[in-house]
CSV table of C-alpha atoms and ligand atoms in Angstrom, one decimal:
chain,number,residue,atom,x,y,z
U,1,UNK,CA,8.5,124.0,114.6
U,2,UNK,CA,9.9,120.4,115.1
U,3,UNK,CA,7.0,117.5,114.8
U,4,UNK,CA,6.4,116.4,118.5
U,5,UNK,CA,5.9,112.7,119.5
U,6,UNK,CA,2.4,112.2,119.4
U,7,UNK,CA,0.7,110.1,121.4
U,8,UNK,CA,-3.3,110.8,120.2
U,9,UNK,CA,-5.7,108.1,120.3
U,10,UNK,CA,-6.9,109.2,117.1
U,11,UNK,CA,-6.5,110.3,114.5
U,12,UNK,CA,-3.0,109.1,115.2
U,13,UNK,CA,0.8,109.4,114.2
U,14,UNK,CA,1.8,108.0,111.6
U,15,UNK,CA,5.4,106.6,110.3
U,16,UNK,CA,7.2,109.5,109.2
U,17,UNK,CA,8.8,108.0,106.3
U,18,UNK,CA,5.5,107.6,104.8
U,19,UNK,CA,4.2,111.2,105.5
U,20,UNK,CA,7.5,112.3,103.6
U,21,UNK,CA,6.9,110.1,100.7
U,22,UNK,CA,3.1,111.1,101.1
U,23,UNK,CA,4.5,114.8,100.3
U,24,UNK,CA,7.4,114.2,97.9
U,25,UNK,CA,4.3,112.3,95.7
U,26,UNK,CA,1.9,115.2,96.9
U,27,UNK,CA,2.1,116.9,92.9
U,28,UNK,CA,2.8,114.8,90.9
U,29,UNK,CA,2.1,110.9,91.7
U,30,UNK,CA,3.4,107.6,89.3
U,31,UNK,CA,4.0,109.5,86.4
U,32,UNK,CA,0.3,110.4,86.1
U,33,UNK,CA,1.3,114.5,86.4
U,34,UNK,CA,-1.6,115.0,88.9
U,35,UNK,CA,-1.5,114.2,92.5
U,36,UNK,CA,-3.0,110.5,93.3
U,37,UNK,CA,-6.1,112.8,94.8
U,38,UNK,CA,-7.0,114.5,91.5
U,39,UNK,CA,-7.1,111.0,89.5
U,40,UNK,CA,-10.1,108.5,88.5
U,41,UNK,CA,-10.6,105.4,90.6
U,42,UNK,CA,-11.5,104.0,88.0
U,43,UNK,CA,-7.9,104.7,86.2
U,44,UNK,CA,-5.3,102.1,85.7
U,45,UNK,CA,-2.7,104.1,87.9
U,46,UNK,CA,-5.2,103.9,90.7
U,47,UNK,CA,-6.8,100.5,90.4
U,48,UNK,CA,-3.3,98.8,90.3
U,49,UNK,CA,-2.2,101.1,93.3
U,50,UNK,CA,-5.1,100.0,95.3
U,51,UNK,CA,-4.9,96.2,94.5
U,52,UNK,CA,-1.5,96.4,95.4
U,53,UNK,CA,-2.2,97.9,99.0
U,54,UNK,CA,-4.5,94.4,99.0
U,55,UNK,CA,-2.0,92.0,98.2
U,56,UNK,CA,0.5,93.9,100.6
U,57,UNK,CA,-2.4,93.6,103.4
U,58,UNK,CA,-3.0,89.9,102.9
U,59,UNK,CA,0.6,88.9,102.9
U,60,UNK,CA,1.1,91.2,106.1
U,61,UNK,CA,-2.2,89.5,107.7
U,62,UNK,CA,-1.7,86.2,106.0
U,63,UNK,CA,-5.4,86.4,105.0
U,64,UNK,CA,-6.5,83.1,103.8
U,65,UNK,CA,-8.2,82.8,99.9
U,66,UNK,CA,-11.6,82.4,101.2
U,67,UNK,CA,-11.8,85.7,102.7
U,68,UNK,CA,-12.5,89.4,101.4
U,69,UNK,CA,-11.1,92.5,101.4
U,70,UNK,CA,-12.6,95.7,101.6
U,71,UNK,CA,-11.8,99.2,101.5
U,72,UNK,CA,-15.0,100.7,103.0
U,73,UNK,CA,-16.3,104.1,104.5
U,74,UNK,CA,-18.3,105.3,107.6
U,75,UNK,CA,-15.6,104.8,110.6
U,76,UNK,CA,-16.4,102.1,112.5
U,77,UNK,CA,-19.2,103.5,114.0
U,78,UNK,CA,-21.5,103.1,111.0
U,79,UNK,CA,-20.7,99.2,111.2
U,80,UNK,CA,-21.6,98.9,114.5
U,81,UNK,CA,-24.9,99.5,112.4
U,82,UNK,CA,-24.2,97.9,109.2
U,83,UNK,CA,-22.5,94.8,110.5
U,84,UNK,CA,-26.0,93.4,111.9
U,85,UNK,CA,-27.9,94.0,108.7
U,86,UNK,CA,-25.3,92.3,106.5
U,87,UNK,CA,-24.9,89.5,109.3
U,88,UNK,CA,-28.2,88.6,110.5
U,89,UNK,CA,-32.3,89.1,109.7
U,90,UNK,CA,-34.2,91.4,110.9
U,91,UNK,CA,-35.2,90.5,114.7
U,92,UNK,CA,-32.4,88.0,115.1
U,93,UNK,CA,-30.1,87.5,117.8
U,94,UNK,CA,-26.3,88.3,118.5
U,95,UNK,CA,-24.4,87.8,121.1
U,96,UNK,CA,-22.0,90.9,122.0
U,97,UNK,CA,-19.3,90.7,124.7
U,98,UNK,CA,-19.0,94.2,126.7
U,99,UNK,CA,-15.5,94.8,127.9
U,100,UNK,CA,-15.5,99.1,127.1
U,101,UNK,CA,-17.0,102.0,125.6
U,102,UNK,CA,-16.9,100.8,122.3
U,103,UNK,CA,-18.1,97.5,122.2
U,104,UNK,CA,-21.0,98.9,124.5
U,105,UNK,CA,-21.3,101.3,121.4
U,106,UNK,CA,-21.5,98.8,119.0
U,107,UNK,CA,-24.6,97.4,121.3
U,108,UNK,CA,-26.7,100.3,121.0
U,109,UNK,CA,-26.1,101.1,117.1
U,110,UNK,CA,-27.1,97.0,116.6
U,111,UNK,CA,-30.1,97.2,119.0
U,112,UNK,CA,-31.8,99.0,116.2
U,113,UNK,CA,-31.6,95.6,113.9
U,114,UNK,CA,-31.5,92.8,116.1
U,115,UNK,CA,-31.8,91.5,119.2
U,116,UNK,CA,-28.5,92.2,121.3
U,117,UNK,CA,-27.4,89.8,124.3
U,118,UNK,CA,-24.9,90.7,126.4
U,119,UNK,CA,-23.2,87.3,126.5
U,120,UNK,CA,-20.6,88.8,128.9
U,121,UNK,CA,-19.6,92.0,130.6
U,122,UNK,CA,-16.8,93.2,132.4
U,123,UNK,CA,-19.5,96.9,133.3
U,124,UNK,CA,-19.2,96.1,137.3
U,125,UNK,CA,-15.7,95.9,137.7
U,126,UNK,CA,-15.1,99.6,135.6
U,127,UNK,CA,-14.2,97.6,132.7
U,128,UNK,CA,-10.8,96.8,133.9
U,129,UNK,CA,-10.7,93.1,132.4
U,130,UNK,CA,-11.7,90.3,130.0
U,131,UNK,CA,-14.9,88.3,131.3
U,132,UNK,CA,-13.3,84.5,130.9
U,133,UNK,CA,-14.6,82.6,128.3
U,134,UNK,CA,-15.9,80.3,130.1
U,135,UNK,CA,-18.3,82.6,131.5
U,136,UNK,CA,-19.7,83.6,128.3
U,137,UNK,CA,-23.2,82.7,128.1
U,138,UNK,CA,-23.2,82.0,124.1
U,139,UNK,CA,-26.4,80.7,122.1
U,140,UNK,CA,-25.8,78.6,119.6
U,141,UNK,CA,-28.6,80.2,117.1
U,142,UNK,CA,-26.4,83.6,117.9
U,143,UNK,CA,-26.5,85.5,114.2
U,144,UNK,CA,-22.5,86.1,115.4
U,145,UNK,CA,-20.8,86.7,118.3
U,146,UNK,CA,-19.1,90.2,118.5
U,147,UNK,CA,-16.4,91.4,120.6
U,148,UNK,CA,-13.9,95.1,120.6
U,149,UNK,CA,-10.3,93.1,120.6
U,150,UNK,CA,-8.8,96.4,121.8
U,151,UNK,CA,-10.6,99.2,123.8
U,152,UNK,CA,-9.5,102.3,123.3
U,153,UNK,CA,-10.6,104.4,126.3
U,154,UNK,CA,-10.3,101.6,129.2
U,155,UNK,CA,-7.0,100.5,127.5
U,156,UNK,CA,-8.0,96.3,127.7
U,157,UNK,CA,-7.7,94.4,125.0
U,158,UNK,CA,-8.3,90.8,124.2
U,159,UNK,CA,-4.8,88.8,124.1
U,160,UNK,CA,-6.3,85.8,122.7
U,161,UNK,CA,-9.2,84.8,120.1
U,162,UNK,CA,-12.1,83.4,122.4
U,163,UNK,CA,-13.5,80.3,120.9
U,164,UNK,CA,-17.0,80.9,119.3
U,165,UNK,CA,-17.5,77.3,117.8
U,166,UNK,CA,-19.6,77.8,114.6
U,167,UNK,CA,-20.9,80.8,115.3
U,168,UNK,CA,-18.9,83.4,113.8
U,169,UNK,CA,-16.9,85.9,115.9
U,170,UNK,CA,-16.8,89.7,114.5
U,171,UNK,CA,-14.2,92.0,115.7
U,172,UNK,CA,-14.1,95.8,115.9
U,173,UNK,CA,-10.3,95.7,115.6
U,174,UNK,CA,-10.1,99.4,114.8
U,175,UNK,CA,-7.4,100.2,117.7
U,176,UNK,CA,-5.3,96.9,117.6
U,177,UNK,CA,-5.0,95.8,114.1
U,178,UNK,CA,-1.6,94.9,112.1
U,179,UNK,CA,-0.3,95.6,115.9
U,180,UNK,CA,0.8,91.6,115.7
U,181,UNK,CA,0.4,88.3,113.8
U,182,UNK,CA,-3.4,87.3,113.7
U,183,UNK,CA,-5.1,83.8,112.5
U,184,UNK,CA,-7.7,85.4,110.5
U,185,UNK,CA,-9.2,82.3,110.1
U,186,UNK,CA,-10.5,82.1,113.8
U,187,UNK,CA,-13.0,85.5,112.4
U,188,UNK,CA,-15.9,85.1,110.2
U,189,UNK,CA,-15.3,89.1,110.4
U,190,UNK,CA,-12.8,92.0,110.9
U,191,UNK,CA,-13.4,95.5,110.7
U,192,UNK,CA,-11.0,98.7,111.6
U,193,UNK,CA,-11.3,102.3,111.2
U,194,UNK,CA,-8.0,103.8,110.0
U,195,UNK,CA,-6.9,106.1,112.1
U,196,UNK,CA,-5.4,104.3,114.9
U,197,UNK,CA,-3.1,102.2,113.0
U,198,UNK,CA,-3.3,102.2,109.4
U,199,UNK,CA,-3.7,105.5,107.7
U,200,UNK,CA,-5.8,108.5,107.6
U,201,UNK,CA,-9.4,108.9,108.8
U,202,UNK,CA,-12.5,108.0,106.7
U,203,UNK,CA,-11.1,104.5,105.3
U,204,UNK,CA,-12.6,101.5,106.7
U,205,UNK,CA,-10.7,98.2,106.4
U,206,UNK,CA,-13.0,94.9,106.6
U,207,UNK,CA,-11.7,91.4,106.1
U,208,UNK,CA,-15.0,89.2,105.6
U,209,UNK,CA,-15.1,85.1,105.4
U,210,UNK,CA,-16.5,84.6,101.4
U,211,UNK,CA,-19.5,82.7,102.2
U,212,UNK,CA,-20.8,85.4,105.1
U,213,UNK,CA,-21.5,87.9,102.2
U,214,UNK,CA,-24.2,85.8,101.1
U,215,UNK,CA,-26.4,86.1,104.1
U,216,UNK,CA,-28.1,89.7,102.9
U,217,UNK,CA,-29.4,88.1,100.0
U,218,UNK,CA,-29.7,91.3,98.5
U,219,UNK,CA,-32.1,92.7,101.1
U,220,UNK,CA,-30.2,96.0,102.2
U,221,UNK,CA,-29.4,98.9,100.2
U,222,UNK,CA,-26.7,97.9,97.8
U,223,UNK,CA,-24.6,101.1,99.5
U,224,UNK,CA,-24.9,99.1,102.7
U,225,UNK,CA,-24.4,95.8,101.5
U,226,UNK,CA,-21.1,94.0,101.9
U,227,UNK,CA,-21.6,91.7,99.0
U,228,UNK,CA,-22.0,94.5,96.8
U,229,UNK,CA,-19.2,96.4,97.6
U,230,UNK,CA,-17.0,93.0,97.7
U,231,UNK,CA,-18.9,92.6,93.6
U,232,UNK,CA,-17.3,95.8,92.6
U,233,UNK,CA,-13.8,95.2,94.4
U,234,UNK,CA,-14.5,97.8,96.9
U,235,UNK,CA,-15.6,100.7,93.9
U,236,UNK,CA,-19.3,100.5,94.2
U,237,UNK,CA,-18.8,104.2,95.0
U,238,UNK,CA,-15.7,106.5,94.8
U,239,UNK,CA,-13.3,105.4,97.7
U,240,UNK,CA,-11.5,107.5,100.2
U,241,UNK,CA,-9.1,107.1,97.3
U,242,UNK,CA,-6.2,109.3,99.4
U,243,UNK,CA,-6.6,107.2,102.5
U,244,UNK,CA,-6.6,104.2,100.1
U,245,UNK,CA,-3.3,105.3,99.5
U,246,UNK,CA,-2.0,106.4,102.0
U,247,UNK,CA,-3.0,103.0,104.2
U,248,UNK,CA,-1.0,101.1,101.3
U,249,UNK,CA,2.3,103.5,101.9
U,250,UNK,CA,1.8,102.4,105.7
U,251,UNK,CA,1.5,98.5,104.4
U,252,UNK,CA,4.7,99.1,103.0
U,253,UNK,CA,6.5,100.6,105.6
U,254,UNK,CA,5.2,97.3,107.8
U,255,UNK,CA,6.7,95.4,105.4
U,256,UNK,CA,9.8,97.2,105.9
U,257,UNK,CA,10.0,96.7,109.2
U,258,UNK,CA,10.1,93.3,109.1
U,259,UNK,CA,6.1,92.2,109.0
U,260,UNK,CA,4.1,91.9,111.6
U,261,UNK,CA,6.2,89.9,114.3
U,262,UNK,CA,8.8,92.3,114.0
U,263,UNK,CA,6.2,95.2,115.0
U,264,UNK,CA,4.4,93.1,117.8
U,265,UNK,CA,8.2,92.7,119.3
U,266,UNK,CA,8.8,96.6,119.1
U,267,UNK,CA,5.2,97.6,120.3
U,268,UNK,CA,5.3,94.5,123.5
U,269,UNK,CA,8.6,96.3,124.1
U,270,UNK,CA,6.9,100.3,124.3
U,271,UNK,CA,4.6,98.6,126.6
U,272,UNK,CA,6.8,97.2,128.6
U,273,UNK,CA,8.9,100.5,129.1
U,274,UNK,CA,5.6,102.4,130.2
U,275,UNK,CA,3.6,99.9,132.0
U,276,UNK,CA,7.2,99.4,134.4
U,277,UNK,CA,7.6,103.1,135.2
U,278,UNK,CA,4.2,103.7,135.7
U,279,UNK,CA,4.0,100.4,138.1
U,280,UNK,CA,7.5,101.5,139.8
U,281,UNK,CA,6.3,105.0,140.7
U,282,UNK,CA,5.4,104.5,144.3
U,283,UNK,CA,1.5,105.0,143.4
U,284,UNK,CA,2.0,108.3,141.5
U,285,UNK,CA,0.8,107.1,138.7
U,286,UNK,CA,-1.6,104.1,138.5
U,287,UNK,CA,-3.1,101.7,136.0
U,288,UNK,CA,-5.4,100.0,137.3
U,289,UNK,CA,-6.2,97.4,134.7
U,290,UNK,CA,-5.6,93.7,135.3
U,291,UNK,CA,-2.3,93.0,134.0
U,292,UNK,CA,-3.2,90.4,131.9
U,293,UNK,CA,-5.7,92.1,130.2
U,294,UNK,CA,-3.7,95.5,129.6
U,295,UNK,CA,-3.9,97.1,126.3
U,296,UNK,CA,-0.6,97.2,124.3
U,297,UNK,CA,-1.8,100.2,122.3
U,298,UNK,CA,-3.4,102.3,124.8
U,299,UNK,CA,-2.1,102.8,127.8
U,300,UNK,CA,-4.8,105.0,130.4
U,301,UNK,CA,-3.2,106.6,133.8
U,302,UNK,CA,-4.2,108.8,136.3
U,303,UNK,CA,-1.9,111.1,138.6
U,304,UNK,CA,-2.1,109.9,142.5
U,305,UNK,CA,-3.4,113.4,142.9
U,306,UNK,CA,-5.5,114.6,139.8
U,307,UNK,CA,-4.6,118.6,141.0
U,308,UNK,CA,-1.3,118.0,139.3
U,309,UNK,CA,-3.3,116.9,135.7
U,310,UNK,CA,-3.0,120.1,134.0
U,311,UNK,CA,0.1,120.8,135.1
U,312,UNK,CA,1.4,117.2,133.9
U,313,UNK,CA,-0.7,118.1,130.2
U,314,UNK,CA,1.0,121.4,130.0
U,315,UNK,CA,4.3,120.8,130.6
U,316,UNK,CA,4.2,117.0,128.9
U,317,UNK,CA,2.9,119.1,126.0
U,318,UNK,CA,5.9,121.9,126.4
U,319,UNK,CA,8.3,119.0,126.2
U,320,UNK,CA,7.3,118.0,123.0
U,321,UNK,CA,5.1,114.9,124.4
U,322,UNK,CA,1.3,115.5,122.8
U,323,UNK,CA,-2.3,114.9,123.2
U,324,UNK,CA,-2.3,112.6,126.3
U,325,UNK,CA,-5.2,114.3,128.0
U,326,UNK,CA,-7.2,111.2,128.6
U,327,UNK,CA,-10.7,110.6,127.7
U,328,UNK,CA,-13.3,112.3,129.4
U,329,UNK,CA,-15.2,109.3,130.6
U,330,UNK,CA,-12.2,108.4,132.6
U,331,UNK,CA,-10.2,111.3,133.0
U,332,UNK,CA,-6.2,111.6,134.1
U,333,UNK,CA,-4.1,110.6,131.3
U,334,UNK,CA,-3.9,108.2,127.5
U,335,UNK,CA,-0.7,107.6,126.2
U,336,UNK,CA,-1.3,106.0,122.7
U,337,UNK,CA,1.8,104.0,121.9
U,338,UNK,CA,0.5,102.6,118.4
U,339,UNK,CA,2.3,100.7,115.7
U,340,UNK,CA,4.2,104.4,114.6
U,341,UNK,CA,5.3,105.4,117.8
U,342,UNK,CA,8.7,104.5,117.9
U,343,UNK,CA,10.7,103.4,120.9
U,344,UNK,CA,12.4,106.8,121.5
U,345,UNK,CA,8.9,108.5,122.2
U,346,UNK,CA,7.8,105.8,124.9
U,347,UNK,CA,11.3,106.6,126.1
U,348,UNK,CA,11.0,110.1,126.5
U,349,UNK,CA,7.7,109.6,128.0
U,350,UNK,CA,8.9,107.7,130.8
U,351,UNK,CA,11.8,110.1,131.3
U,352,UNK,CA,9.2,112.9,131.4
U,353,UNK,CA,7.0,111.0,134.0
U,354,UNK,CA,9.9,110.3,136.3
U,355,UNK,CA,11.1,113.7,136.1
U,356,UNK,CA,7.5,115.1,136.8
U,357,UNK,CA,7.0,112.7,140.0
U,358,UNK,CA,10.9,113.6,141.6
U,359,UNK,CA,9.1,117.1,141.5
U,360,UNK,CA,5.7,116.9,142.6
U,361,UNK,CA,6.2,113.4,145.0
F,1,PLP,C1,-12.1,105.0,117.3
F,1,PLP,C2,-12.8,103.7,117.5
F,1,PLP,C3,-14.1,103.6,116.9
F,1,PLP,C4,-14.9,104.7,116.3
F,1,PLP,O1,-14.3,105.1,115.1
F,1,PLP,P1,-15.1,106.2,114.2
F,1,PLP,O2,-14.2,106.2,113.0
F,1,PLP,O3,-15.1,107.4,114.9
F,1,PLP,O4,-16.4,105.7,113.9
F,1,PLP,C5,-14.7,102.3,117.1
F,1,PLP,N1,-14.1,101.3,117.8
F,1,PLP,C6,-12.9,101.4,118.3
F,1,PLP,C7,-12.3,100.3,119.0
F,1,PLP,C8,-12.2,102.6,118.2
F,1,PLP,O5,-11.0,102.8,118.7
């Protein structure tokens, strides 16, 4: 069987050059004769691998000196949770922006903490924009201000940094990060799951501004604290030390394509190709997100009739074209064109789509 473009919202493709050197490394890894799963952490081999995948991360980000780096666990659902205790007191308030399912999910995990206002929401119009900024109704004794740069259901994602003044804004960047050039500095903190764009499920990634770390003041567990897991470079426990790895082969491969603004040109061009033929189809397929809010990584659509969904999933799947059943709260169809999609799968997509609706138009 031949691998299939893959267009899964997650866990996601990822480069194939890095899953081949993934599995010629599989045995025997850097001349330690046992795979980079069977060794210590705590080992030279792997504590100079995984401060490598660091310094390849902050020159890819450009991550200023006075912020962190760390290589966490829980999926980013478990900091919807965490991110309030390590950022604010018991009772206080944050501001949270609601522009999809997962910043709405970030809400109800923080509620447990402190007090959540909805500084904005884009709920009444289906989530199909950005609430302007200057409709946010921010408080300035906000603990932070947190938005979801990328949603990954309703396919909107944020295409500039909203100003938060001194309050500092935390993103869930899980979907959209490394996908372009970012001014870290404009983020007092940035948290992604892996597997959208970096690596394997069950890593973490957080990039946190130094002096933020100092607000638990030890009051959490050390296992949730960020200032303890920053204290023990990210080895306060034993890491996911295979997606550690694995995210650092996909830092490479980055680099390799040129950094950042080389990627952001390849993926604004996949989202180009698709948005066009799905706007050029006569209504047979619709997005119906405003376009200047439309996601670059995923891209939701529904069939003008939704009769012709399974057949579309069936025979998109028999061509070699996977996983773009969309998500159930919306239904139709998710094509997720991240950062290891290459051009030639978008392509085929839309050849595929145009093919489909000659047929069934
Ligand atoms: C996938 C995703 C999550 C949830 O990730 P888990 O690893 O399942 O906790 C949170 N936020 C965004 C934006 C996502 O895309």
């Amino acid at each position: 069987m031949a691998r299939a473009f893959n267009f899964s919202a997650g866990p996601a493709t990822l480069p194939e050059p890095v899953l081949h050197q993934a599995q010629q490394e599989l045995l025997e890894w850097g001349g330690e004769r046992a795979s980079v799963m069977e060794l210590s952490h705590r080992g030279k081999a792997f504590e100079a691998m995984a401060a490598q995948a660091e310094v390849d991360l902050r020159e890819l980000l450009q991550v200023p000196d006075n912020y962190r780096v760390l290589f966490l666990q829980g999926g980013a659902t478990q900091h919807f949770a965490q991110v309030p205790m390590n950022l604010a007191t018991p009772g206080q308030s944050a501001d949270y922006v609601v522009t999809g399912a997962w910043s709405s999910k970030a809400v109800g995990e923080a509620q447990h903490f402190v007090q959540t206002h909805i500084a904005a929401s884009s709920e009444a119009d289906g989530f199909r924009s950005i609430p302007p900024r200057a409709q946010w109704q921010l408080r300035e004794d906000a603990a932070y201000v947190h938005i979801a740069s990328n949603e990954t259901i309703h396919g909107v994602e944020f295409h500039e940094t909203p100003d938060t003044g001194a309050v500092p804004l935390v993103a869930d960047m899980s979907s959209n990060i490394l996908s372009r050039p970012l001014d870290v500095s404009r983020y007092g903190l940035i948290y992604a799951g892996a597997q959208k764009n970096i690596g394997p499920a069950g890593l973490v990634i957080m990039i946190v501004r130094q002096d933020l770390l100092e607000r638990t003041a030890g009051r959490v567990p050390r296992i949730f604290d960020y200032a303890a897991h920053a204290a023990e470079n990210s080895m306060l426990n034993t890491p996911p030390t295979f997606a550690w790895y694995l995210a650092g082969l996909v830092f490479q491969w980055l680099k390799a394509q040129g950094g950042l603004a080389a990627i952001a040109q390849a993926n604004d061009r996949k989202a180009a190709t698709l948005y066009a033929a799905i706007d050029a189809s006569g209504g047979f397929y619709r997005n119906e997100v405003d376009p200047a809010a439309r996601s670059r990584m995923n891209v939701p659509f529904v069939l003008h009739d939704a009769r012709l969904d399974a057949l579309f999933l069936q025979e998109s799947n028999a061509a070699g074209l996977l996983a773009l059943k969309g998500h159930r709260v919306l239904g139709g169809m998710r094509a997720s064109i991240y950062n290891a999609m290459p051009q030639e799968g978008v392509d085929a997509l839309v050849a595929f789509m145009r093919d489909f609706a000659q047929r069934h138009g």
